[in-house]
């Protein structure tokens, strides 16, 4: 049997059985298709309260669903119909959490171009509001941390550890974090560049600047990768930084 | 004998017509079938009026006072128009108290009546005590000064407004296809009042589309959402049921933005009532031979008049909600216009 309005039916609600017997009656064949009902049973109204507590979330109540934002969004055109800023706002306002969750994997694709915010006739700071919604979702553990967020965290950890950034270590450390097999030196346990399961495109990408680098700089870089220098007195500054970051809720470790 | 004018109906429109006529020194008879002047807003104790957020007493009170104190105006309460003979400017009218008068012009301002919500049985009005009308909510505010669930007297946690009950609905036949015009705005105001007095109560407005005309847009659509946290849900409630387990109502609708059916618990549901022509309007239309809309039965102005207060009968003027849903300010100004038009009508005859 055909399902009409297929787009409205989530795959997990479609049950198809080879043989189906209900109350002793064999209904296999044409009637072997069951679509489970999908009814909204309640709103989660605290979600909106949480969005409103974010400084960027305040303008969310101004939206009247005209859709100027979505129509002007460059990402919307290149992504599936689930990427819809206007819709995210609507769902967040009513606290339709499961609907938001269904879109969790596309919501972070906003490129922060702010076209939406500039067009909105109601003065909703759309891009900011989306970020506030994402933050609340992340806080609730509804949304998986998205890749750029993960990188930000890795970057931050590196700065936090040494008080500075070492490009090579950052790059190959990140490659390792992505699950590639990297070979490490036996003493300091640092990843050795270009060795192991590093993907070819990355090897090419990293090799390009090497060709134009002067030898002294290259050696310095290699040395820094193995013996990572720290900013002077970093340990003392780290304590202060840690306190500030904890107070601001940036991280908690 | 000076020519006089009969005004039928003592609501906002009739009061304004009589007041204008009286001020112009024209002998005026104002008949009102109830024992009180002021029309629906006064007789039925509306609480706060859109758009100026004043009480009926503040808005209509001054008109009532002026009409009662003007010696040119003869106010007859508990009196209806029963019969009318002759043509303008020599109408012979018979009233329900047996009196007969000769008048040169007539202003009809017989108003509307509220839609009977029991006709939409699926919404549970008259079945579940916690389903009330917006008129009853007004009276709850104005007579009892508090918000509560009729079933148990407690404060509701959630209130839902259902827009367009008895309006824009072909299922009721062609009689109720028009927009009530005040409902969206009044709900915005009522929702705001609830949120102001009981910030812990959540308010939802279920709508097909929101029609807060002209300058009402900001105070009664945006402010409720932006300042007071009233939530708007697009999708009309199709059915209201009751769940004995938690003693709460369930409102069934499809959220048309999410494209999903929903069945959400509510503690109090407020039906936003449409307007229908009052019995008095239909009766007076017959007596005077006024044109009525074949569908809604509201009075319709003369086609070629270019003005909506001039009826198809020379010398008869129509104002206010007897012609269809309208707000109080417009009823007042239509009444004034009809009064002035009636005055020029008889003035022109006098000088001829
Ligand atoms: C629940 C509700 C809330 C509303 N709130 C607002 C608001 O906040 N602000 C706003 O602007 N508008 C509001 N309105 C609309 C407002 O009620 C109307 O605009 C207004 O009442 C119309 O005035 P009217 O004089 O034309 O009619 P009516 O108020 O209906 O007055 C007609 C009068 O004529 C009398 N009458 C009828 N037949 C006869 C007869 N045969 N002989 C003698 N007398 C007769 C009636 O008894 C009545 O007193 C609301 C309407 C509803 C339903
Ligand atoms: S443009 Fe603004 S008001 Fe319109 S849907 Fe987008 S956020 Fe809402
Ligand atoms: S800021 Fe994000 S949501 Fe807004 S238009 Fe750009 S990509 Fe779309
Ligand atoms: S004013 Fe609003 S509630 Fe009333 S009929 Fe029109 S759209 Fe419906």
XYZ file of C-alpha atoms and ligand atoms in Angstrom:
682
model
C 0.000 0.000 0.000
C 1.291 3.404 -0.849
C 1.844 5.958 1.905
C 0.482 9.339 1.042
C 2.341 12.408 2.277
C 5.390 10.239 2.762
C 7.449 13.227 3.861
C 5.314 13.614 6.940
C 5.884 10.079 8.117
C 9.058 9.384 10.055
C 10.641 6.073 9.004
C 10.602 4.777 12.565
C 6.834 5.009 12.655
C 6.318 2.754 9.662
C 5.835 -0.902 10.559
C 5.786 -3.464 7.800
C 5.441 -7.146 8.582
C 5.693 -10.182 6.392
C 2.879 -11.824 8.260
C 0.508 -9.998 10.527
C -2.191 -11.519 12.700
C -4.407 -9.214 14.735
C -6.881 -10.737 17.179
C -6.577 -14.050 15.429
C -7.307 -12.571 12.012
C -4.592 -12.929 9.417
C -4.181 -9.494 7.832
C -0.977 -10.197 5.921
C -0.712 -8.937 2.374
C -2.059 -5.538 1.519
C -2.801 -4.681 5.119
C 0.600 -5.467 6.495
C 1.482 -1.809 6.829
C 0.995 0.052 10.079
C 1.844 3.682 10.674
C 2.177 4.478 14.345
C 0.413 7.665 15.407
C 2.500 10.716 16.121
C 0.846 13.105 18.417
C 2.337 15.955 20.355
C 1.397 15.226 23.920
C 2.764 18.261 25.590
C 4.953 21.316 25.328
C 8.189 21.779 27.226
C 7.712 25.408 28.138
C 10.911 25.664 30.143
C 12.921 25.427 26.960
C 11.837 28.915 25.936
C 12.611 30.248 29.402
C 16.115 28.885 29.048
C 16.545 30.467 25.622
C 15.319 33.771 27.028
C 17.944 33.574 29.756
C 20.667 33.629 27.107
C 21.530 37.214 26.224
C 21.289 36.374 22.512
C 17.948 34.678 22.913
C 15.881 37.659 24.013
C 14.402 38.579 20.652
C 12.948 35.138 20.023
C 9.472 36.247 21.113
C 9.349 38.870 18.363
C 9.104 36.342 15.551
C 5.807 36.103 13.735
C 6.794 33.362 11.336
C 6.822 35.421 8.156
C 9.808 33.415 6.898
C 11.835 36.267 5.464
C 14.836 34.782 7.273
C 14.559 31.282 5.865
C 13.944 32.498 2.350
C 17.074 34.632 2.450
C 19.295 32.044 4.134
C 22.037 30.700 1.842
C 22.339 27.491 3.829
C 18.667 26.700 3.496
C 19.062 26.513 -0.271
C 21.878 24.014 -0.035
C 20.585 21.839 2.701
C 17.504 19.709 3.110
C 14.177 21.174 4.121
C 14.870 20.501 7.744
C 17.293 23.423 7.817
C 14.825 26.194 8.465
C 15.694 29.025 10.891
C 12.086 30.175 11.184
C 11.001 26.679 12.072
C 13.696 26.279 14.727
C 12.368 29.412 16.368
C 8.795 28.143 16.328
C 9.759 24.769 17.761
C 11.864 26.334 20.473
C 9.083 28.686 21.490
C 6.597 25.903 22.010
C 9.177 23.547 23.422
C 8.640 20.829 20.827
C 11.861 19.164 21.818
C 11.573 15.992 19.798
C 11.069 18.023 16.635
C 14.167 20.049 17.444
C 16.067 16.860 18.029
C 15.133 15.596 14.591
C 16.926 18.619 13.202
C 19.897 18.499 15.532
C 22.220 17.269 12.795
C 21.476 20.197 10.483
C 20.993 23.053 12.904
C 24.667 23.783 13.334
C 25.133 24.385 9.612
C 24.439 28.091 10.011
C 27.411 29.946 8.536
C 26.709 33.084 10.568
C 26.304 35.284 7.536
C 23.588 37.264 9.328
C 21.449 37.694 6.243
C 18.475 36.525 8.268
C 19.083 39.056 11.001
C 19.419 41.881 8.503
C 16.183 40.993 6.735
C 13.913 40.153 9.659
C 11.093 42.725 9.701
C 10.486 42.130 13.375
C 14.005 42.784 14.536
C 14.638 39.218 15.629
C 18.378 38.609 15.883
C 17.870 35.338 14.085
C 21.443 34.110 13.926
C 21.993 34.922 17.577
C 18.715 33.286 18.545
C 19.730 30.103 16.709
C 22.962 30.037 18.643
C 21.042 30.466 21.881
C 18.758 27.578 20.937
C 21.771 25.433 20.104
C 23.403 26.302 23.379
C 20.337 25.295 25.353
C 20.105 22.068 23.383
C 23.750 21.329 24.034
C 23.292 22.086 27.716
C 20.459 19.620 27.852
C 22.533 17.074 25.991
C 20.015 16.956 23.161
C 22.506 17.932 20.542
C 25.799 16.248 19.861
C 28.718 18.603 19.968
C 29.251 19.699 16.420
C 32.654 19.421 14.728
C 33.629 23.084 14.805
C 32.730 23.179 18.498
C 34.945 20.144 19.100
C 37.818 21.818 17.323
C 37.309 24.993 19.337
C 37.559 22.916 22.476
C 40.719 21.168 21.343
C 42.238 24.510 20.411
C 41.282 25.955 23.767
C 42.739 23.008 25.647
C 46.003 23.441 23.806
C 46.211 27.141 24.670
C 45.216 26.381 28.203
C 47.962 23.804 28.533
C 50.900 25.743 27.071
C 49.806 29.334 26.925
C 50.466 29.304 23.180
C 49.732 27.453 19.980
C 51.980 25.104 18.058
C 50.539 24.713 14.540
C 52.061 21.343 13.809
C 51.011 19.790 17.064
C 47.537 21.258 16.759
C 47.159 19.882 13.254
C 48.412 16.373 13.889
C 46.905 16.191 17.330
C 43.566 17.025 15.732
C 44.129 14.368 13.091
C 44.617 11.883 15.909
C 41.455 13.095 17.601
C 39.571 12.352 14.408
C 40.420 8.704 14.856
C 43.331 8.373 12.402
C 46.146 6.086 13.344
C 49.190 8.279 13.992
C 52.651 7.115 14.975
C 54.070 8.674 18.114
C 57.605 9.031 19.235
C 58.357 6.584 22.031
C 59.646 9.071 24.583
C 57.413 12.143 24.538
C 54.431 10.388 22.914
C 53.943 13.178 20.402
C 52.473 12.367 16.977
C 55.113 12.228 14.289
C 54.021 14.167 11.198
C 53.300 12.311 7.937
C 53.702 8.901 9.458
C 50.837 6.517 10.035
C 47.313 6.623 8.682
C 47.300 10.324 7.910
C 45.108 10.895 4.860
C 46.827 11.838 1.633
C 45.028 15.114 1.131
C 46.299 16.228 4.505
C 49.836 15.191 3.716
C 49.650 17.272 0.550
C 48.106 20.179 2.360
C 50.764 20.164 5.059
C 53.648 19.550 2.639
C 52.872 22.575 0.462
C 54.091 25.263 2.898
C 57.088 23.104 3.809
C 58.500 23.541 0.302
C 58.747 27.275 0.672
C 59.947 27.293 4.276
C 63.565 28.078 5.049
C 65.561 25.384 6.766
C 66.050 27.235 10.056
C 62.362 27.748 10.480
C 61.667 24.135 9.599
C 64.059 22.877 12.227
C 62.609 25.214 14.805
C 59.142 23.930 14.018
C 60.191 20.320 14.270
C 61.899 21.022 17.593
C 58.811 22.754 18.954
C 56.679 19.832 17.977
C 58.738 17.523 20.089
C 59.596 19.861 22.935
C 56.593 22.036 23.197
C 57.595 25.422 24.599
C 55.416 27.059 27.190
C 54.711 30.699 27.821
C 56.818 31.953 30.718
C 55.229 31.634 34.146
C 52.298 29.981 32.460
C 51.464 27.796 35.428
C 50.662 30.781 37.612
C 48.621 32.452 34.926
C 46.791 29.200 34.301
C 45.341 29.274 37.803
C 43.884 32.725 37.235
C 42.611 31.787 33.791
C 40.999 28.673 35.134
C 39.118 30.652 37.747
C 37.839 33.160 35.211
C 36.832 30.450 32.764
C 34.990 28.540 35.408
C 33.151 31.648 36.508
C 32.170 32.404 32.925
C 31.096 28.816 32.492
C 33.450 28.317 29.536
C 34.756 25.077 30.849
C 34.860 23.054 33.930
C 37.790 20.758 34.347
C -44.864 70.356 15.316
C -41.106 70.022 14.954
C -40.057 66.994 13.020
C -38.537 64.304 15.173
C -36.256 61.297 14.712
C -36.614 57.811 16.166
C -33.484 55.956 17.223
C -33.937 52.209 17.737
C -31.414 50.651 20.087
C -29.507 52.188 22.973
C -26.087 50.634 22.415
C -22.973 52.577 21.403
C -24.313 53.270 17.901
C -27.797 54.327 19.003
C -26.478 56.447 21.867
C -24.095 58.299 19.580
C -26.866 58.931 17.035
C -29.262 60.222 19.695
C -26.585 62.393 21.254
C -25.745 64.045 17.918
C -29.411 64.646 17.124
C -30.073 66.012 20.597
C -27.128 68.378 20.366
C -28.476 69.686 17.059
C -31.736 70.508 18.842
C -33.781 67.880 17.066
C -36.526 66.158 19.096
C -35.390 62.567 19.402
C -37.001 59.409 20.721
C -34.572 56.707 21.782
C -36.100 53.280 22.364
C -34.132 50.522 24.059
C -35.675 47.149 24.704
C -33.605 46.434 27.819
C -33.973 48.334 31.095
C -30.552 49.885 30.687
C -28.693 51.927 28.098
C -25.268 51.012 26.764
C -25.771 47.952 24.584
C -23.872 44.679 24.933
C -20.707 46.139 26.527
C -22.631 47.725 29.421
C -25.496 45.273 29.802
C -23.182 42.275 29.773
C -20.416 43.750 31.880
C -17.447 43.637 29.549
C -14.319 44.172 31.582
C -11.786 46.171 29.572
C -12.349 47.414 26.052
C -10.045 47.353 23.107
C -8.337 49.462 21.964
C -7.900 51.998 24.784
C -8.062 49.550 27.658
C -10.838 51.474 29.373
C -13.990 50.177 31.039
C -17.392 50.324 29.296
C -18.382 52.873 31.930
C -15.477 55.110 30.924
C -16.109 54.792 27.190
C -19.883 54.633 26.917
C -20.805 56.242 30.267
C -20.360 59.835 29.046
C -22.632 59.152 26.061
C -25.307 57.678 28.334
C -25.121 60.679 30.626
C -25.385 63.219 27.838
C -28.309 61.407 26.286
C -30.145 61.165 29.583
C -29.566 64.830 30.408
C -30.491 66.313 27.045
C -34.082 67.607 27.146
C -34.419 67.042 23.394
C -34.022 63.305 23.861
C -36.866 61.186 25.149
C -35.366 57.899 26.374
C -37.795 54.989 26.590
C -36.424 51.908 28.298
C -37.991 48.462 27.966
C -39.565 49.583 24.713
C -39.322 48.151 21.206
C -40.393 49.213 17.775
C -43.507 47.194 16.869
C -44.816 48.608 13.605
C -44.244 51.345 11.082
C -46.488 52.837 8.422
C -45.940 55.436 5.750
C -42.909 56.825 3.987
C -40.265 59.350 4.942
C -40.637 62.029 6.135
C -43.979 60.911 7.534
C -43.405 57.648 9.327
C -46.072 56.557 11.810
C -44.385 54.278 14.311
C -45.977 52.088 16.973
C -43.993 51.123 20.049
C -44.415 48.121 22.350
C -45.725 50.297 25.143
C -48.682 51.177 22.927
C -47.497 54.693 22.094
C -47.697 56.004 18.545
C -45.468 58.729 17.153
C -44.886 60.543 13.949
C -41.247 60.759 12.967
C -39.474 62.088 9.912
C -36.461 59.760 10.001
C -35.322 56.604 11.748
C -31.879 55.449 12.872
C -31.613 51.693 13.325
C -28.904 50.606 15.786
C -30.210 47.282 16.998
C -26.852 45.575 17.238
C -25.751 41.960 17.435
C -25.971 38.901 19.602
C -23.247 36.456 20.602
C -22.828 33.203 18.780
C -24.189 30.251 20.757
C -21.103 28.132 21.403
C -23.206 25.003 21.993
C -23.639 24.863 18.240
C -20.006 23.799 17.963
C -20.564 20.691 20.068
C -17.094 19.308 19.387
C -15.604 22.123 21.447
C -17.311 20.856 24.577
C -19.044 24.048 25.644
C -21.872 23.181 28.028
C -20.328 19.748 28.562
C -17.065 20.574 30.314
C -17.285 23.368 32.880
C -13.749 24.531 32.089
C -14.681 25.410 28.528
C -16.001 28.967 28.702
C -16.674 31.807 26.267
C -14.669 34.996 26.031
C -17.779 36.835 27.170
C -17.809 34.713 30.315
C -14.134 35.436 30.821
C -14.870 39.163 30.604
C -17.598 38.698 33.201
C -15.321 36.597 35.399
C -12.905 39.523 35.430
C -15.492 42.266 35.857
C -17.925 40.579 38.263
C -15.621 38.399 40.304
C -12.273 40.053 39.778
C -10.329 36.826 39.508
C -9.440 34.007 37.184
C -10.421 30.452 38.083
C -11.475 27.098 36.695
C -15.228 26.735 37.074
C -14.819 23.017 37.803
C -12.818 23.451 41.001
C -12.358 27.140 41.641
C -8.603 26.904 41.295
C -6.272 29.026 39.246
C -5.633 27.348 35.872
C -2.032 26.585 34.989
C -2.734 26.959 31.309
C -5.339 28.846 29.366
C -6.074 28.325 25.673
C -7.954 30.745 23.453
C -9.729 29.255 20.461
C -10.145 31.867 17.768
C -12.998 32.129 15.274
C -15.699 30.158 17.130
C -18.843 30.899 15.157
C -16.966 32.973 12.616
C -15.385 32.155 9.256
C -17.008 28.737 9.384
C -18.984 27.344 6.464
C -19.876 24.296 8.499
C -22.395 26.504 10.248
C -23.904 27.369 6.923
C -23.483 30.587 5.033
C -24.653 32.595 8.054
C -21.314 32.607 9.865
C -18.677 33.058 7.209
C -17.680 36.557 8.253
C -14.823 37.573 10.543
C -15.811 38.782 14.008
C -13.231 41.534 13.815
C -12.668 42.023 17.514
C -11.785 38.455 18.574
C -8.068 38.329 17.877
C -7.490 41.704 19.475
C -9.638 41.011 22.517
C -7.857 37.695 23.061
C -4.539 39.522 22.946
C -5.840 41.872 25.618
C -7.351 39.122 27.768
C -4.170 37.076 27.454
C -2.172 40.110 28.509
C -4.428 40.705 31.498
C -4.008 37.111 32.602
C -0.229 37.245 32.260
C -0.049 40.562 34.086
C -2.030 39.368 37.066
C -0.921 35.757 37.070
C 2.557 35.529 35.541
C 2.679 31.817 36.393
C -0.250 31.045 34.081
C 0.701 30.086 30.526
C -1.525 31.426 27.768
C -1.898 30.005 24.269
C -3.768 31.409 21.298
C -4.848 28.919 18.641
C -5.485 30.686 15.368
C -6.124 30.212 11.664
C -4.655 33.613 10.986
C -4.468 36.585 13.258
C -6.512 39.636 12.350
C -5.721 42.591 14.522
C -6.717 45.377 12.211
C -4.660 48.505 11.620
C -3.245 50.079 14.732
C -4.391 47.168 16.878
C -1.512 45.122 15.529
C 1.092 46.237 18.013
C -0.853 46.416 21.295
C -2.934 43.304 20.761
C -0.716 41.004 18.745
C 2.914 41.874 19.248
C 2.881 43.171 22.811
C 1.102 40.080 24.175
C 3.847 37.903 22.669
C 6.883 40.088 23.153
C 6.119 41.694 26.484
C 3.822 39.221 28.131
C 4.827 35.851 26.763
C 1.497 34.823 25.261
C 2.167 31.929 22.886
C 0.576 31.710 19.455
C -0.005 28.335 17.840
C -1.122 28.099 14.249
C -3.776 25.449 13.964
C -7.395 25.434 14.859
C -8.632 23.313 17.708
C -10.931 20.635 16.339
C -12.030 18.862 19.455
C -11.877 19.278 23.185
C -12.012 16.274 25.464
C -11.572 15.670 29.137
C -9.148 13.338 30.835
C -10.520 12.157 34.179
C -7.087 10.919 35.244
C -5.630 14.374 35.689
C -8.850 16.348 35.536
C -7.537 18.446 32.655
C -8.931 19.164 29.235
C -7.211 17.958 26.083
C -7.217 20.195 23.060
C -6.851 18.364 19.793
C -5.478 20.217 16.841
C -2.879 19.994 14.176
C 0.007 22.350 14.567
C 0.155 23.432 10.945
C 3.668 24.799 11.195
C 5.056 21.564 12.550
C 2.607 19.554 10.424
C 1.722 17.312 13.275
C -1.428 16.485 15.163
C -1.292 17.427 18.796
C -3.315 16.773 21.886
C -2.206 19.090 24.620
C -3.499 19.419 28.188
C -5.178 22.685 29.180
C -6.963 23.786 32.326
C -9.211 26.454 30.915
C -10.318 26.908 27.321
C -11.802 30.193 26.161
C -13.925 30.214 23.012
C -13.724 33.447 21.072
C -17.296 34.084 20.007
C -18.473 35.474 16.740
C -21.294 37.962 16.251
C -24.696 37.360 14.697
C -27.460 39.875 13.984
C -29.628 40.333 17.081
C -33.263 39.217 17.116
C -34.109 42.911 17.314
C -32.156 43.582 14.127
C -34.018 40.886 12.202
C -37.346 42.042 13.589
C -36.775 45.708 12.776
C -35.547 44.782 9.292
C -38.926 43.170 8.618
C -40.931 46.020 10.094
C -39.089 48.659 8.069
C -38.437 46.579 4.957
C -34.664 46.907 5.193
C -32.365 44.966 2.906
C -30.554 42.110 4.606
C -27.567 40.085 3.561
C -29.112 36.868 2.274
C -26.521 34.810 4.128
C -25.753 36.430 7.450
C -29.030 38.400 7.800
C -27.077 41.499 8.812
C -28.480 44.752 7.383
C -26.848 45.968 4.208
C -26.487 49.587 3.085
C -27.971 50.876 -0.143
C -25.817 49.748 -3.015
C -25.522 53.124 -4.706
C -25.107 55.238 -1.582
C -21.349 55.001 -1.296
C -21.874 55.211 2.440
C -22.515 52.364 4.781
C -25.019 54.146 7.005
C -27.595 54.858 4.293
C -30.158 52.078 4.006
C -32.217 51.032 1.033
C -35.224 52.890 2.543
C -35.158 56.684 2.217
C -35.128 58.278 5.642
C -33.870 55.165 7.424
C -30.221 55.080 8.534
C -28.331 52.118 9.908
C -25.356 52.133 12.258
C -23.213 49.787 14.303
C -23.231 46.027 14.667
C -26.663 45.548 13.078
C -24.689 45.696 9.802
C -22.065 43.168 10.774
C -19.234 42.770 13.262
C -17.727 46.079 14.246
C -15.902 47.598 17.181
C -17.200 50.161 19.629
C -15.288 53.182 18.376
C -16.562 52.580 14.860
C -20.073 51.985 16.203
C -19.916 55.314 17.966
C -18.709 57.172 14.909
C -21.228 55.442 12.666
C -23.922 56.429 15.126
C -22.752 60.021 14.979
C -22.682 59.918 11.195
C -26.161 58.393 11.039
C -27.465 61.025 13.462
C -25.992 63.827 11.383
C -27.272 62.274 8.174
C -30.758 61.954 9.658
C -30.592 65.594 10.730
C -29.671 66.808 7.257
C -32.325 64.534 5.823
C -35.099 66.163 7.819
C -33.478 69.581 7.619
C -33.474 69.423 3.843
C -37.192 68.603 3.847
C -37.936 71.403 6.283
C -36.256 74.059 4.207
C -37.725 72.830 0.930
C -17.350 39.306 23.906
C -17.237 40.604 23.145
C -16.309 41.552 23.557
C -16.182 42.735 22.851
N -15.238 43.617 23.268
C -15.065 44.732 22.550
C -14.065 45.663 22.921
O -13.335 45.429 23.884
N -13.905 46.791 22.185
C -14.694 47.043 21.079
O -14.495 48.059 20.440
N -15.666 46.190 20.725
C -15.880 45.054 21.436
N -16.858 44.196 21.059
C -17.785 44.608 19.993
C -18.876 45.523 20.595
O -19.638 44.776 21.493
C -19.735 46.095 19.489
O -18.923 46.853 18.642
C -20.805 47.065 20.001
O -21.516 46.514 21.058
C -21.747 47.419 18.876
O -22.599 48.415 19.308
P -24.101 48.545 18.769
O -24.693 49.708 19.409
O -24.088 48.526 17.295
O -24.826 47.193 19.193
P -25.234 46.610 20.622
O -24.162 46.806 21.618
O -25.662 45.221 20.357
O -26.462 47.477 21.055
C -27.708 47.311 20.436
C -28.769 47.733 21.404
O -30.009 47.711 20.747
C -30.982 47.123 21.572
N -32.047 46.583 20.720
C -31.978 45.513 19.905
N -33.119 45.344 19.260
C -33.963 46.321 19.648
C -35.302 46.666 19.323
N -36.016 45.969 18.427
N -35.849 47.736 19.921
C -35.151 48.430 20.817
N -33.888 48.155 21.175
C -33.296 47.116 20.587
C -30.206 46.085 22.335
O -30.865 45.745 23.541
C -28.897 46.796 22.572
O -28.895 47.535 23.765
C -16.998 42.991 21.728
C -17.933 42.044 21.327
C -18.034 40.846 21.995
C -18.994 39.829 21.480
S 12.227 36.961 9.385
Fe 12.037 37.374 11.564
S 9.814 37.430 11.984
Fe 10.119 36.482 9.972
S 10.152 34.288 10.399
Fe 12.276 34.995 10.419
S 12.715 35.508 12.546
Fe 10.514 35.339 12.338
S 23.201 33.558 9.703
Fe 22.780 31.355 9.548
S 20.557 31.180 9.573
Fe 21.047 33.307 9.159
S 20.976 33.480 6.935
Fe 23.128 33.081 7.509
S 23.333 30.860 7.449
Fe 21.132 31.283 7.436
S -11.136 38.662 14.488
Fe -9.787 36.911 14.758
S -11.023 35.514 16.045
Fe -12.467 36.916 15.136
S -13.161 35.834 13.300
Fe -11.503 37.280 12.716
S -9.688 36.006 12.716
Fe -11.260 34.893 13.897
